[in-house]
CSV table of C-alpha atoms and ligand atoms in Angstrom, one decimal:
chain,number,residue,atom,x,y,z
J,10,UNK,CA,20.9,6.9,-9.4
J,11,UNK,CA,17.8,9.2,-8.8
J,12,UNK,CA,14.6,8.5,-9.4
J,13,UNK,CA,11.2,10.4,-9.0
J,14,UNK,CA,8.0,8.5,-7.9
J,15,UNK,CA,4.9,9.8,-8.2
J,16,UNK,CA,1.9,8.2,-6.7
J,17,UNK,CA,-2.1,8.9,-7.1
J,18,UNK,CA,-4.0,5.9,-7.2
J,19,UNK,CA,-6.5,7.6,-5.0
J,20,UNK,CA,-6.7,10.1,-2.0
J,21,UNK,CA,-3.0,11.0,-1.7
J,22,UNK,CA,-0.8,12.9,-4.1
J,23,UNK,CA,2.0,11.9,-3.5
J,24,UNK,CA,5.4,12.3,-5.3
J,25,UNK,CA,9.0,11.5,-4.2
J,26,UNK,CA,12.4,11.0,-5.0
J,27,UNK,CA,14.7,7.9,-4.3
J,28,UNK,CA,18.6,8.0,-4.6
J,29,UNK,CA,20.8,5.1,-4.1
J,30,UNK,CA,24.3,3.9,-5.3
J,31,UNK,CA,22.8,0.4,-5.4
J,32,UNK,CA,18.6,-0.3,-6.2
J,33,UNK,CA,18.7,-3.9,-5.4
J,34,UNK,CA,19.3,-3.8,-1.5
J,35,UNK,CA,18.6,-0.9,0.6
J,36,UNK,CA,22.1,0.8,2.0
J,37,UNK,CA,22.9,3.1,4.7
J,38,UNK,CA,23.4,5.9,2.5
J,39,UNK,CA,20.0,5.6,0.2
J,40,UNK,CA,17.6,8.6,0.4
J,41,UNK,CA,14.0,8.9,0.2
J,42,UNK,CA,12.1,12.0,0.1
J,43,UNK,CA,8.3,12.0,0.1
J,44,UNK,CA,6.4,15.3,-0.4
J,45,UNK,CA,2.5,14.4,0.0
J,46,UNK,CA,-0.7,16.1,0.0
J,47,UNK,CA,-3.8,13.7,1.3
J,48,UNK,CA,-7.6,14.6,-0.3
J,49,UNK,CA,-9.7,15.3,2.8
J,50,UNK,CA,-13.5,14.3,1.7
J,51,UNK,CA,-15.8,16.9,3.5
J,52,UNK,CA,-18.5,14.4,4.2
J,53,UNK,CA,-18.6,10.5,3.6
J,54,UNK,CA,-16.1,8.6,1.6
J,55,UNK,CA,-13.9,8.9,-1.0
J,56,UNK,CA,-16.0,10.7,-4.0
J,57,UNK,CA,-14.0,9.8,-7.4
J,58,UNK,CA,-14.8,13.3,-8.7
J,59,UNK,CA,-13.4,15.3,-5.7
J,60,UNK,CA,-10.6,13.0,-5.4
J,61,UNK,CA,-9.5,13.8,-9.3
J,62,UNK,CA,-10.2,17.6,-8.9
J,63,UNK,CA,-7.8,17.2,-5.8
J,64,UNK,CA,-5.5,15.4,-7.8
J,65,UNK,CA,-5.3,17.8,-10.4
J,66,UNK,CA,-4.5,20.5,-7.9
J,67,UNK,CA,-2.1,18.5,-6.1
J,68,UNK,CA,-0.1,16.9,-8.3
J,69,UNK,CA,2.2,19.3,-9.8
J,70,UNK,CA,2.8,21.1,-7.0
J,71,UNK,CA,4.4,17.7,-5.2
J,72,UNK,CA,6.0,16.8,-8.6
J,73,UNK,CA,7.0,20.5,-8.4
J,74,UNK,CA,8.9,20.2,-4.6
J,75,UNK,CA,10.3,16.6,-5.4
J,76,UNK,CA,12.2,17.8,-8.9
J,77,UNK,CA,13.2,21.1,-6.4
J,78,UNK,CA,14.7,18.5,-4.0
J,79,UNK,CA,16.4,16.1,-6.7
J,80,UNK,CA,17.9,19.3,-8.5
J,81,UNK,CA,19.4,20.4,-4.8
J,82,UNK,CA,20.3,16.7,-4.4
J,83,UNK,CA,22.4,16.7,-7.8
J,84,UNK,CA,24.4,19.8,-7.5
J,85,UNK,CA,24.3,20.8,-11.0
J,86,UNK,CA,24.1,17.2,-13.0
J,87,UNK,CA,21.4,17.4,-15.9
J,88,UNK,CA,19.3,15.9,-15.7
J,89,UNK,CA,18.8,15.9,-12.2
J,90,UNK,CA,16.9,12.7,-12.7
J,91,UNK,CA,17.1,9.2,-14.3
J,92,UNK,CA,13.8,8.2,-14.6
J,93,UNK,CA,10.8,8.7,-13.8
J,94,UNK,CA,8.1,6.2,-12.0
J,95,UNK,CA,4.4,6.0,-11.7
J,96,UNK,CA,1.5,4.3,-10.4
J,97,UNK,CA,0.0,2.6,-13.6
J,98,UNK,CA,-2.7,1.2,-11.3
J,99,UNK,CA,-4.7,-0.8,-9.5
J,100,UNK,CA,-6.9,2.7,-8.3
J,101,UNK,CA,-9.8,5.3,-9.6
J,102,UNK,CA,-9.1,6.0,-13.6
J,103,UNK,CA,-9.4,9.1,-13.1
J,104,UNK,CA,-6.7,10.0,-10.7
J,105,UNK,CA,-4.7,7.3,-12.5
J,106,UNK,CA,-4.8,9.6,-15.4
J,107,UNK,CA,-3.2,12.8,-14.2
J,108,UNK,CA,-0.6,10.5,-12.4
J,109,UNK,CA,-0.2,9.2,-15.8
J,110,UNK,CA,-0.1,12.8,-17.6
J,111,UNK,CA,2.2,13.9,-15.2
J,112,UNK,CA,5.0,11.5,-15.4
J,113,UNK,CA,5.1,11.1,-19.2
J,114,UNK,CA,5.4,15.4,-19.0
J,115,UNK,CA,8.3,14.8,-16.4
J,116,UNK,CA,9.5,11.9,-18.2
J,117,UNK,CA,10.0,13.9,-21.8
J,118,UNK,CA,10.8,17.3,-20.1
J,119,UNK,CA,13.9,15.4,-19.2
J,120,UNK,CA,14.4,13.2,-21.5
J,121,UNK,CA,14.5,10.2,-19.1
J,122,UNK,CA,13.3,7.2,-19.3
J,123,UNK,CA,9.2,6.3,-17.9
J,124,UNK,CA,8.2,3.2,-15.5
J,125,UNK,CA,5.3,2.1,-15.3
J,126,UNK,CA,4.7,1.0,-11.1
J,127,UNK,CA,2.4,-1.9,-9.8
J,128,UNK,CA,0.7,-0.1,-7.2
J,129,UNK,CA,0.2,-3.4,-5.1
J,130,UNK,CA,3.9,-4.3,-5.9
J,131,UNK,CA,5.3,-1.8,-4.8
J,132,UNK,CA,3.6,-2.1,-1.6
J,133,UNK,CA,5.0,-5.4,-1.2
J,134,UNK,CA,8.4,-4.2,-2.7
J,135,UNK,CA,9.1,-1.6,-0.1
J,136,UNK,CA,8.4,-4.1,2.8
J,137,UNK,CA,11.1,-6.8,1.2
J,138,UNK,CA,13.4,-3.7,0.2
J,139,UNK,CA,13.6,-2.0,3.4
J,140,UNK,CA,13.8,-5.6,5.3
J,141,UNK,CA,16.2,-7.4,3.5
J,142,UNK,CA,13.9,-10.1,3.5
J,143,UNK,CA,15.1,-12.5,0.5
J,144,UNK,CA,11.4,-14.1,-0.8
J,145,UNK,CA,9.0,-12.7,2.0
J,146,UNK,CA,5.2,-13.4,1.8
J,147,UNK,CA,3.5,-10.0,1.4
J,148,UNK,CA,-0.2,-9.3,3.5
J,149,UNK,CA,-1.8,-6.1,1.9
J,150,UNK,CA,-4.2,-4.9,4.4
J,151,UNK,CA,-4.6,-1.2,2.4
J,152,UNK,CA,-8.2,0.6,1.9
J,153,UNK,CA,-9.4,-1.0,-1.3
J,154,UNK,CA,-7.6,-4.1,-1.2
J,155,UNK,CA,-6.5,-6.9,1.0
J,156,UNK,CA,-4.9,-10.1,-0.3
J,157,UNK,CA,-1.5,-12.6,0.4
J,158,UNK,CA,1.3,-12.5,-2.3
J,159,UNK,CA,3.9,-15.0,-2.7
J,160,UNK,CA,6.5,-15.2,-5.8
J,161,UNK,CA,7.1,-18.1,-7.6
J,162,UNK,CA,8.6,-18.0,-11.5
J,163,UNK,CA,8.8,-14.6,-12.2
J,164,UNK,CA,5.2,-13.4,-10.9
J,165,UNK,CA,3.7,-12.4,-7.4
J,166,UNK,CA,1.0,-15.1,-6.8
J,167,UNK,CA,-2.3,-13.8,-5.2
J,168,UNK,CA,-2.6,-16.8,-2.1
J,169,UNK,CA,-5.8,-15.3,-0.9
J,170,UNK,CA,-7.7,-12.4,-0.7
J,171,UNK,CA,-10.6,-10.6,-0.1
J,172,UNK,CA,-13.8,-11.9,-1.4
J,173,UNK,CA,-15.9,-8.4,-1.7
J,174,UNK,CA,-14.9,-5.4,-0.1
J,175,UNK,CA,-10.8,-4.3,0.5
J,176,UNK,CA,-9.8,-3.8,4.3
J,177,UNK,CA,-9.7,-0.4,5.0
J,178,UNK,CA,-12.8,0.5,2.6
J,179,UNK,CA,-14.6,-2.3,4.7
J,180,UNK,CA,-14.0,-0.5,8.2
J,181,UNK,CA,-14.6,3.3,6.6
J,182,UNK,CA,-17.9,2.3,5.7
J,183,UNK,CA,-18.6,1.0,9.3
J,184,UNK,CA,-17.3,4.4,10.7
J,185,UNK,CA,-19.1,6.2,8.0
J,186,UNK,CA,-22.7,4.3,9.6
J,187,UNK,CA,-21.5,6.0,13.1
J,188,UNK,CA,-20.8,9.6,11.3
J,189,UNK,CA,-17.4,9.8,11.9
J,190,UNK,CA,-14.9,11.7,9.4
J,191,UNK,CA,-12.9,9.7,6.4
J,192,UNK,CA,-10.8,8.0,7.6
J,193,UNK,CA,-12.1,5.7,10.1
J,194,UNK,CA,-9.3,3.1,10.6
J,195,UNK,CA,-7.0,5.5,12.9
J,196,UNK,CA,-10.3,6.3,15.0
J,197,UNK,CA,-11.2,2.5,15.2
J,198,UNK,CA,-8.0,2.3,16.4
J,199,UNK,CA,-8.4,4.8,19.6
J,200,UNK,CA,-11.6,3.4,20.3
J,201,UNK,CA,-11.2,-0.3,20.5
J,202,UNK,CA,-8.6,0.8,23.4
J,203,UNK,CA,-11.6,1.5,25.9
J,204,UNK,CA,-13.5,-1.5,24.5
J,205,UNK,CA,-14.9,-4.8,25.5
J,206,UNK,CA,-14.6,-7.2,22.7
J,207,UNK,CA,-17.7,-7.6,21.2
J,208,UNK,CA,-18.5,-10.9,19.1
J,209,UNK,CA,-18.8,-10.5,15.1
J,210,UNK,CA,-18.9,-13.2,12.5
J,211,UNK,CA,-15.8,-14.2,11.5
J,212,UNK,CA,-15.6,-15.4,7.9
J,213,UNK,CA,-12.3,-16.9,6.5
J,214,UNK,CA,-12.9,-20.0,3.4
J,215,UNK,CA,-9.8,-21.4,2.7
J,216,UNK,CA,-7.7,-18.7,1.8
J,217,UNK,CA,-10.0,-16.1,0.8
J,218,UNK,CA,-12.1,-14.0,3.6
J,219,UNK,CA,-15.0,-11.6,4.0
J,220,UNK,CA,-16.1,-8.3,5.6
J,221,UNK,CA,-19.4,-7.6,3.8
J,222,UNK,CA,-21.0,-9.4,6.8
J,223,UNK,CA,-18.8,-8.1,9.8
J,224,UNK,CA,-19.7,-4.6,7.9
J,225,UNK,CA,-23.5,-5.5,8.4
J,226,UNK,CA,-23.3,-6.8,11.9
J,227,UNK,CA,-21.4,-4.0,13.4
J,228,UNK,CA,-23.3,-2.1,12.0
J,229,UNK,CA,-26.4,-3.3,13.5
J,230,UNK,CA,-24.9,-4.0,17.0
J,231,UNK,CA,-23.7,-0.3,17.0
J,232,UNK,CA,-27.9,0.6,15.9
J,233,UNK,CA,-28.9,-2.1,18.9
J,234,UNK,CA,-26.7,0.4,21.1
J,235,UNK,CA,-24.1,-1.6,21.4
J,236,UNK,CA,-21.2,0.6,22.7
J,237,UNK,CA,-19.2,1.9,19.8
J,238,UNK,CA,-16.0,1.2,21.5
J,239,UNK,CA,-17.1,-2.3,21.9
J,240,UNK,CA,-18.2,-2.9,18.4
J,241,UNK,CA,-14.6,-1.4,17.5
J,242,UNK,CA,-12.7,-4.1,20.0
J,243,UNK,CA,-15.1,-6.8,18.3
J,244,UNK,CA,-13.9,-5.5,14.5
J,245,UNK,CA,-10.3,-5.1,15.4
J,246,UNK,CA,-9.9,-8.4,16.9
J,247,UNK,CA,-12.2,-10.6,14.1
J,248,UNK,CA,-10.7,-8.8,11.2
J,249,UNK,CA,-6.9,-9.1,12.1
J,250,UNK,CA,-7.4,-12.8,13.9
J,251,UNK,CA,-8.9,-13.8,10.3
J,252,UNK,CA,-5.5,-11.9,8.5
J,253,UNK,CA,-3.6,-13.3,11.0
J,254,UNK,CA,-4.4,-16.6,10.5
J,255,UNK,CA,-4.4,-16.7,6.6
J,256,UNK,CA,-1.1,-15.5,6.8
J,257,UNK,CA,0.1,-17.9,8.9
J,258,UNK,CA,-1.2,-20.4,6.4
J,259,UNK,CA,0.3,-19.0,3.4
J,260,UNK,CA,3.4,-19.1,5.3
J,261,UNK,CA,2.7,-22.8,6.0
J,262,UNK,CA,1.7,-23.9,2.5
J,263,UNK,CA,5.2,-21.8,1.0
J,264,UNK,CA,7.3,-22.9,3.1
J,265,UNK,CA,8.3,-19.3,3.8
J,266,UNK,CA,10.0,-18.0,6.8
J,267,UNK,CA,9.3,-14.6,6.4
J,268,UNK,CA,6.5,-12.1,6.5
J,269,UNK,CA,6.2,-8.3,5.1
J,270,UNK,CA,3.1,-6.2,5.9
J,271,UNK,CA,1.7,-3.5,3.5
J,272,UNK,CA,-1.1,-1.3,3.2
J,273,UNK,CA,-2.1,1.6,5.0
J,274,UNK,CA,-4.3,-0.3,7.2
J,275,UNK,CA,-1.1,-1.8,8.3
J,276,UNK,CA,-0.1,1.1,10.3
J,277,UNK,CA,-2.4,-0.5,13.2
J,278,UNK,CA,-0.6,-1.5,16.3
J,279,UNK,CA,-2.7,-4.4,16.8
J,280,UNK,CA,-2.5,-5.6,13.3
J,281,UNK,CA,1.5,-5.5,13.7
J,282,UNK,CA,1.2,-7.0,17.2
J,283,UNK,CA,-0.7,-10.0,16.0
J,284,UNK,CA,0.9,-11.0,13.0
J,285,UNK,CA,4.7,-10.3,15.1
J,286,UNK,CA,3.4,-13.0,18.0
J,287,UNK,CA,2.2,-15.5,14.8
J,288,UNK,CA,5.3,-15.2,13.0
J,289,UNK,CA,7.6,-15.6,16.4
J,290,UNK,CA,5.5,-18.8,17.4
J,291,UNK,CA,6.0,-20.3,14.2
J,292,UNK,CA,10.1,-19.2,14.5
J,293,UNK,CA,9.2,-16.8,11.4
J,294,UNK,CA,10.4,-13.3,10.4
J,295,UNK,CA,7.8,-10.5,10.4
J,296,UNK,CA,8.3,-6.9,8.8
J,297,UNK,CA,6.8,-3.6,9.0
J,298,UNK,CA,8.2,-0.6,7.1
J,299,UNK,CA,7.5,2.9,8.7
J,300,UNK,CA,3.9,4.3,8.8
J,301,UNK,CA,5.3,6.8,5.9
J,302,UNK,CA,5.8,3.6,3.2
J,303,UNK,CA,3.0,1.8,4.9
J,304,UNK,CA,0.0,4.3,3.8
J,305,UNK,CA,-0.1,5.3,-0.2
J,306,UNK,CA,3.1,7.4,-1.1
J,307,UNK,CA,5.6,7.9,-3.5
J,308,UNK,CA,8.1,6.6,-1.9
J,309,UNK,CA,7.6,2.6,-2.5
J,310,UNK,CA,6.7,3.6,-6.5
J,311,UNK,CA,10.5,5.4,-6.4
J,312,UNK,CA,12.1,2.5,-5.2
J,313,UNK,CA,10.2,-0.1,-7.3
J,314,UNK,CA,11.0,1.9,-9.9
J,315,UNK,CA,14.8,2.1,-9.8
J,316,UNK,CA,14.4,-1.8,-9.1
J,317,UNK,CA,12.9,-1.7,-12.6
J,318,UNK,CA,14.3,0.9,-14.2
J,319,UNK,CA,18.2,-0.9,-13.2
J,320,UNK,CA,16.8,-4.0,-14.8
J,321,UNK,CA,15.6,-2.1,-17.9
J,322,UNK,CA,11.6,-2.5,-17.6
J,323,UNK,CA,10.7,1.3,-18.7
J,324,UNK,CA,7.9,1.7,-20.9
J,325,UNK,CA,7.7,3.7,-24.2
J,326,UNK,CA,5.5,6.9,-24.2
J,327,UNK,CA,2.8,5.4,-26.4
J,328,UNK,CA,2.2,2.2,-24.5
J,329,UNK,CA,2.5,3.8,-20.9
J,330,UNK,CA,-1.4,4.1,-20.8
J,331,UNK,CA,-3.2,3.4,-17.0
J,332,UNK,CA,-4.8,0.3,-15.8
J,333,UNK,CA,-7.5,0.7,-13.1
J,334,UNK,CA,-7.6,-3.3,-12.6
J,335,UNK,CA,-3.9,-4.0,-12.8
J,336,UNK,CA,-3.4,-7.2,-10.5
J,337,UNK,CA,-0.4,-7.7,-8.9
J,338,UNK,CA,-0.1,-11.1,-10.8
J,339,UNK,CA,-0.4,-9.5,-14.3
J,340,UNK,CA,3.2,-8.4,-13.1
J,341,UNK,CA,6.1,-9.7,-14.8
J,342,UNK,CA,8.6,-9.5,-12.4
J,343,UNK,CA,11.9,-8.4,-13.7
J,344,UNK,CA,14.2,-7.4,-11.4
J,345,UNK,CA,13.9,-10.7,-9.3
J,346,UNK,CA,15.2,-14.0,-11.1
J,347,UNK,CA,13.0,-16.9,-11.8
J,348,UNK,CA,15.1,-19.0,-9.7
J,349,UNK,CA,14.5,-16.9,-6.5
J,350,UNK,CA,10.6,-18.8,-5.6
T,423,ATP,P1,-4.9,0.9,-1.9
T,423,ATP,O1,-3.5,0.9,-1.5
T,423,ATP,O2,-5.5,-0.5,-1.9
T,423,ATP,O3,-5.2,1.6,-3.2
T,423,ATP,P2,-5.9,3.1,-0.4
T,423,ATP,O4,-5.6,3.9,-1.6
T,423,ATP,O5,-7.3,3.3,0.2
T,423,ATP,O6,-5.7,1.6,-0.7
T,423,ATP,P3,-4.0,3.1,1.9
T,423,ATP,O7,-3.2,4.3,2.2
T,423,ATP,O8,-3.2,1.8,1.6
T,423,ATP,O9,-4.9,3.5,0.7
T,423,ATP,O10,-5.0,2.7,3.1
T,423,ATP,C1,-6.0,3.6,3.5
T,423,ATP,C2,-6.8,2.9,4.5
T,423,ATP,O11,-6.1,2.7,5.8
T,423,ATP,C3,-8.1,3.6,4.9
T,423,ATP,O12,-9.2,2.8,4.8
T,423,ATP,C4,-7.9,4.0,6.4
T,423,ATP,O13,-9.1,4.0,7.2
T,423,ATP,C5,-7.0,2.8,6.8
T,423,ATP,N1,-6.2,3.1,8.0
T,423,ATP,C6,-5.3,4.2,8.2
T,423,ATP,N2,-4.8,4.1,9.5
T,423,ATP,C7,-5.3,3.0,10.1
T,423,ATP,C8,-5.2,2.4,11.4
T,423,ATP,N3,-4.4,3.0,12.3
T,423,ATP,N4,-5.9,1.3,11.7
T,423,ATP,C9,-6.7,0.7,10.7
T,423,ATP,N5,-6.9,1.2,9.5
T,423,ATP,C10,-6.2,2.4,9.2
């Protein structure tokens, strides 16, 4: 089976092409190939606007290279794909829509069937796919989200999550204060290396969290000159000791033995480090997929999608239309069965 991803939720066009003899478990032989081109924002954040106009640019020429690959891959079958997956949301509407566009064109070019991707799922899904992992809790630490999944009955339940502001969005907005380029996590990375940890509130209510006030505070402390490396320590170490420990409560109140990370703020070695020493205390299994499925790509909406397409959850042309505020819980999850909570 081949199937072509194509992601655009936000700053990266992304499209892809997943080939396996088997969807439901990852095998030795499966092949992913992810062609990406990231939207670099001159100054400040991500602008909606300029990331659409990027998107628009972008996206065929990645759907272009990843239907070039999948034709070289199939040696002369026709079609050289068998479905087509996108990202139906949670992300900006308008770079939702040319994802959208895209893949129904790609979709009735070939005459293949369309899937319509969870964006949040599939985040999740790539971490349990590439793991093995048999009913993983999921922590999504990406830029404009950050929550706990677990699956019970047919649907990924949110656990916990964030109260106002997503992860990553939450430290680009710090690093935005201190004019440095989009995007700040990687450079909060480097810094917090050379820094003393400095003390930020740490705000964790049951199993929901908060970063609008760390935001404020480092903030200020980097305006009361405050070393910025310092204020980066303090903001590694409050925001992933407060993820850290509300996954290590949703692994307590599931019962679960085994944790997946997701999100492109996942990439961070501290993050990983953290959550690895939690999960081994507590005699738990902790996975994290590569940097390339961690950040948004195309790769983790192919494979959900042949996951979905193999259990026969495509989408007609007329009701394949985009959903900015698609929760991961709206989900119904068919290619797991109900009895696997
Ligand atoms: P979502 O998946 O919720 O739509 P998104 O579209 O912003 O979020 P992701 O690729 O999941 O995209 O995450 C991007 C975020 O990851 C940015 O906020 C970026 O600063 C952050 N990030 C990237 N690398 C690192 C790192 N090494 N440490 C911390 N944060 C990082």
């Amino acid at each position: 089976m081949r199937v072509l991803g194509i992601e655009g939720t936000a700053w990266a066009a992304s499209a892809a092409l997943f080939e396996t003899d088997d969807p439901t478990r990852a095998t030795d032989d499966e092949h992913v190939f992810i062609e990406s081109d990231a939207y670099q924002p001159e100054s400040g954040g991500i602008h909606p606007r300029e990331a659409a106009e990027h998107m628009g640019e972008a996206i065929p020429e990645v759907v272009q290279t990843a239907i070039s690959h999948a034709r070289e891959r199939a040696g002369g079958d026709d079609p050289p794909i068998d479905a087509v997956a996108f990202s139906r949301g949670p992300g900006l509407g308008p770079c939702l829509r040319i994802v959208g566009t895209a893949a129904r064109a790609v979709a009735q070019r070939f005459d293949v069937p369309l899937v319509g991707v969870n964006h949040m799922v599939a985040h999740l899904e790539v971490g349990r796919h590439r793991s093995g992992f048999e009913s993983p809790v999921c922590l999504n630490a990406s830029g404009a989200n950050a929550h706990l999944l677990g699956y019970r009955n047919g649907r990924y339940r949110v656990l916990g999550e964030t109260m106002d502001t997503g992860v990553g969005n939450a430290i680009d907005k710090f690093t935005r204060h201190v004019g440095w380029q989009h995007p700040g996590g990687p450079k909060v990375e480097r810094h917090a290396r050379d820094g003393d940890f400095h003390p930020l509130p740490y705000v964790v209510k049951g199993m929901d969290f908060s970063f609008s006030g760390i935001m404020s505070a480092a903030k200020q402390a980097s305006d009361d000159d405050v070393p910025v490396e310092d204020v980066c320590r303090g903001l590694e170490e409050t925001i992933f000791a407060m993820l850290t420990e509300v996954s290590e409560r949703a692994l307590s109140l599931t019962g679960a033995d085994e944790l997946v990370l997701g999100g492109g703020v996942g990439q961070n070695d501290r993050l990983q480090r953290m959550l690895r020493e939690m999960c081994d205390q507590r005699g738990a299994d902790f996975f994290a997929p590569e940097n390339r499925f961690l950040r948004d790509n195309a790769g983790m909406i192919a494979i959900l999608g042949a996951k979905m397409y193999a259990a026969g959850d495509t989408l007609a042309i007329e009701e394949s239309g985009i959903d900015s505020n698609f929760r991961p819980d709206d989900v119904a999850v068919s290619w797991r069965g109900p009895e696997e909570s």
